[in-house]
PDB file of C-alpha atoms in Angstrom:
ATOM      1  CA  MET G1450      86.654 131.670 232.668  1.00  0.00           C
ATOM      2  CA  THR G1451      86.920 131.662 229.034  1.00  0.00           C
ATOM      3  CA  GLN G1452      88.217 129.413 226.881  1.00  0.00           C
ATOM      4  CA  PRO G1453      91.440 129.252 225.502  1.00  0.00           C
ATOM      5  CA  SER G1454      91.812 129.581 221.896  1.00  0.00           C
ATOM      6  CA  GLN G1455      92.490 126.592 219.464  1.00  0.00           C
ATOM      7  CA  HIS G1456      93.626 128.669 216.823  1.00  0.00           C
ATOM      8  CA  LEU G1457      97.001 131.675 217.453  1.00  0.00           C
ATOM      9  CA  PRO G1458      96.917 134.567 215.662  1.00  0.00           C
ATOM     10  CA  GLY G1459      99.409 134.960 213.453  1.00  0.00           C
ATOM     11  CA  PHE G1460      99.914 131.459 212.940  1.00  0.00           C
ATOM     12  CA  GLU G1461      96.633 130.513 210.578  1.00  0.00           C
ATOM     13  CA  LEU G1462      97.499 128.871 207.326  1.00  0.00           C
ATOM     14  CA  PRO G1463      94.661 128.144 204.653  1.00  0.00           C
ATOM     15  CA  LEU G1464      95.566 124.359 203.567  1.00  0.00           C
ATOM     16  CA  HIS G1465      93.999 124.013 200.230  1.00  0.00           C
ATOM     17  CA  ARG G1466      92.672 119.947 199.915  1.00  0.00           C
ATOM     18  CA  SER G1467      93.566 119.876 195.882  1.00  0.00           C
ATOM     19  CA  LEU G1468      97.565 119.429 198.391  1.00  0.00           C
ATOM     20  CA  CYS G1469      96.182 116.913 200.449  1.00  0.00           C
ATOM     21  CA  GLU G1470      93.835 114.360 198.419  1.00  0.00           C
ATOM     22  CA  PRO G1471      95.420 112.078 195.744  1.00  0.00           C
ATOM     23  CA  ILE G1472      95.737 112.859 192.669  1.00  0.00           C
ATOM     24  CA  LEU G1473      91.827 110.656 190.274  1.00  0.00           C
ATOM     25  CA  LEU G1474      91.649 109.939 186.754  1.00  0.00           C
ATOM     26  CA  GLY G1475      88.108 108.813 186.381  1.00  0.00           C
ATOM     27  CA  GLY G1476      87.341 107.466 190.585  1.00  0.00           C
ATOM     28  CA  ALA G1477      91.545 105.475 189.670  1.00  0.00           C
ATOM     29  CA  PRO G1478      95.256 106.805 191.010  1.00  0.00           C
ATOM     30  CA  ARG G1479      96.850 108.844 187.761  1.00  0.00           C
ATOM     31  CA  SER G1480      99.883 106.072 187.190  1.00  0.00           C
ATOM     32  CA  VAL G1481      96.772 103.265 186.991  1.00  0.00           C
ATOM     33  CA  ALA G1482      95.078 104.741 184.747  1.00  0.00           C
ATOM     34  CA  ILE G1483      97.086 106.263 182.426  1.00  0.00           C
ATOM     35  CA  LEU G1484      99.210 102.347 182.302  1.00  0.00           C
ATOM     36  CA  ASN G1485      95.503 100.551 181.785  1.00  0.00           C
ATOM     37  CA  GLY G1486      94.918 103.987 179.111  1.00  0.00           C
ATOM     38  CA  THR G1487      97.483 102.629 177.123  1.00  0.00           C
ATOM     39  CA  ALA G1488      97.092  98.737 177.671  1.00  0.00           C
ATOM     40  CA  ALA G1489      93.698  99.085 176.134  1.00  0.00           C
ATOM     41  CA  ALA G1490      94.688 100.755 173.816  1.00  0.00           C
ATOM     42  CA  VAL G1491      98.019  98.585 172.599  1.00  0.00           C
ATOM     43  CA  VAL G1492      95.150  96.381 172.037  1.00  0.00           C
ATOM     44  CA  GLY G1493      92.214  98.068 170.805  1.00  0.00           C
ATOM     45  CA  LEU G1494      94.177  99.713 168.681  1.00  0.00           C
ATOM     46  CA  GLY G1495      98.109  98.166 167.427  1.00  0.00           C
ATOM     47  CA  LEU G1496      96.476  94.867 167.518  1.00  0.00           C
ATOM     48  CA  GLN G1497      92.421  95.706 165.859  1.00  0.00           C
ATOM     49  CA  LEU G1498      90.702  93.780 168.597  1.00  0.00           C
ATOM     50  CA  TRP G1499      88.653  96.527 169.318  1.00  0.00           C
ATOM     51  CA  LEU G1500      86.458  94.375 171.689  1.00  0.00           C
ATOM     52  CA  PRO G1501      89.193  93.101 173.740  1.00  0.00           C
ATOM     53  CA  GLY G1502      90.800  95.810 173.682  1.00  0.00           C
ATOM     54  CA  LEU G1503      87.160  97.978 175.622  1.00  0.00           C
ATOM     55  CA  ALA G1504      87.203  93.948 177.702  1.00  0.00           C
ATOM     56  CA  LEU G1505      90.778  94.930 178.748  1.00  0.00           C
ATOM     57  CA  TRP G1506      89.853  98.878 179.198  1.00  0.00           C
ATOM     58  CA  LEU G1507      86.846  98.130 181.553  1.00  0.00           C
ATOM     59  CA  ALA G1508      88.885  96.053 183.741  1.00  0.00           C
ATOM     60  CA  GLY G1509      91.545  97.587 184.715  1.00  0.00           C
ATOM     61  CA  GLN G1510      89.478 100.895 185.047  1.00  0.00           C
ATOM     62  CA  ALA G1511      86.765  99.429 187.772  1.00  0.00           C
ATOM     63  CA  MET G1512      89.634  96.867 189.533  1.00  0.00           C
ATOM     64  CA  ALA G1513      92.110 100.483 189.771  1.00  0.00           C
ATOM     65  CA  VAL G1514      88.308 102.119 190.862  1.00  0.00           C
ATOM     66  CA  TRP G1515      87.509  99.797 193.678  1.00  0.00           C
ATOM     67  CA  GLY G1516      91.267  99.818 194.655  1.00  0.00           C
ATOM     68  CA  ALA G1517      91.263 103.236 195.059  1.00  0.00           C
ATOM     69  CA  ARG G1518      87.907 103.623 196.571  1.00  0.00           C
ATOM     70  CA  ALA G1519      89.176 100.919 199.356  1.00  0.00           C
ATOM     71  CA  ASP G1520      92.725 102.662 199.174  1.00  0.00           C
ATOM     72  CA  PRO G1521      93.400 106.281 197.055  1.00  0.00           C
ATOM     73  CA  GLN G1522      97.487 104.751 197.482  1.00  0.00           C
ATOM     74  CA  PHE G1523      97.125 101.380 196.689  1.00  0.00           C
ATOM     75  CA  MET G1524      99.506 101.210 194.264  1.00  0.00           C
ATOM     76  CA  GLU G1525     102.269 103.011 196.511  1.00  0.00           C
ATOM     77  CA  VAL G1526     101.124  99.971 199.478  1.00  0.00           C
ATOM     78  CA  PHE G1527     101.869  97.168 196.385  1.00  0.00           C
ATOM     79  CA  ALA G1528     104.875  98.009 195.269  1.00  0.00           C
ATOM     80  CA  ARG G1529     106.193  98.281 198.487  1.00  0.00           C
ATOM     81  CA  HIS G1530     104.682  95.115 199.468  1.00  0.00           C
ATOM     82  CA  LEU G1531     106.462  93.511 196.203  1.00  0.00           C
ATOM     83  CA  LYS G1532     109.920  95.321 197.844  1.00  0.00           C
ATOM     84  CA  TYR G1533     110.522  93.214 200.512  1.00  0.00           C
ATOM     85  CA  PRO G1534     110.835  90.006 200.543  1.00  0.00           C
ATOM     86  CA  PRO G1535     108.829  88.173 202.965  1.00  0.00           C
ATOM     87  CA  LEU G1536     109.895  87.025 205.707  1.00  0.00           C
ATOM     88  CA  LEU G1537     107.694  84.538 207.897  1.00  0.00           C
ATOM     89  CA  ASP G1538     107.558  82.334 205.441  1.00  0.00           C
ATOM     90  CA  LEU G1539     108.493  78.338 206.227  1.00  0.00           C
TER      91      LEU G1539
END
């Protein structure tokens, strides 16, 4: 007796990894990396505070990469968390 095939002929479709994976810049979600870089550029270039701007960028990028390693969609989850009021607070 033969095993039934898991793939039906004519019903296979290639799925590229880029369609399933989140868009990351330097290991951080794209929106967070852009916001972080813009804030660091404002501090570094606009206020001419080069070292605090660099420190802000490094700390923000490190935290974003850490969060993305735990959950690549952590920003969407955090935004949803802020949107809904706490229901079980006394």
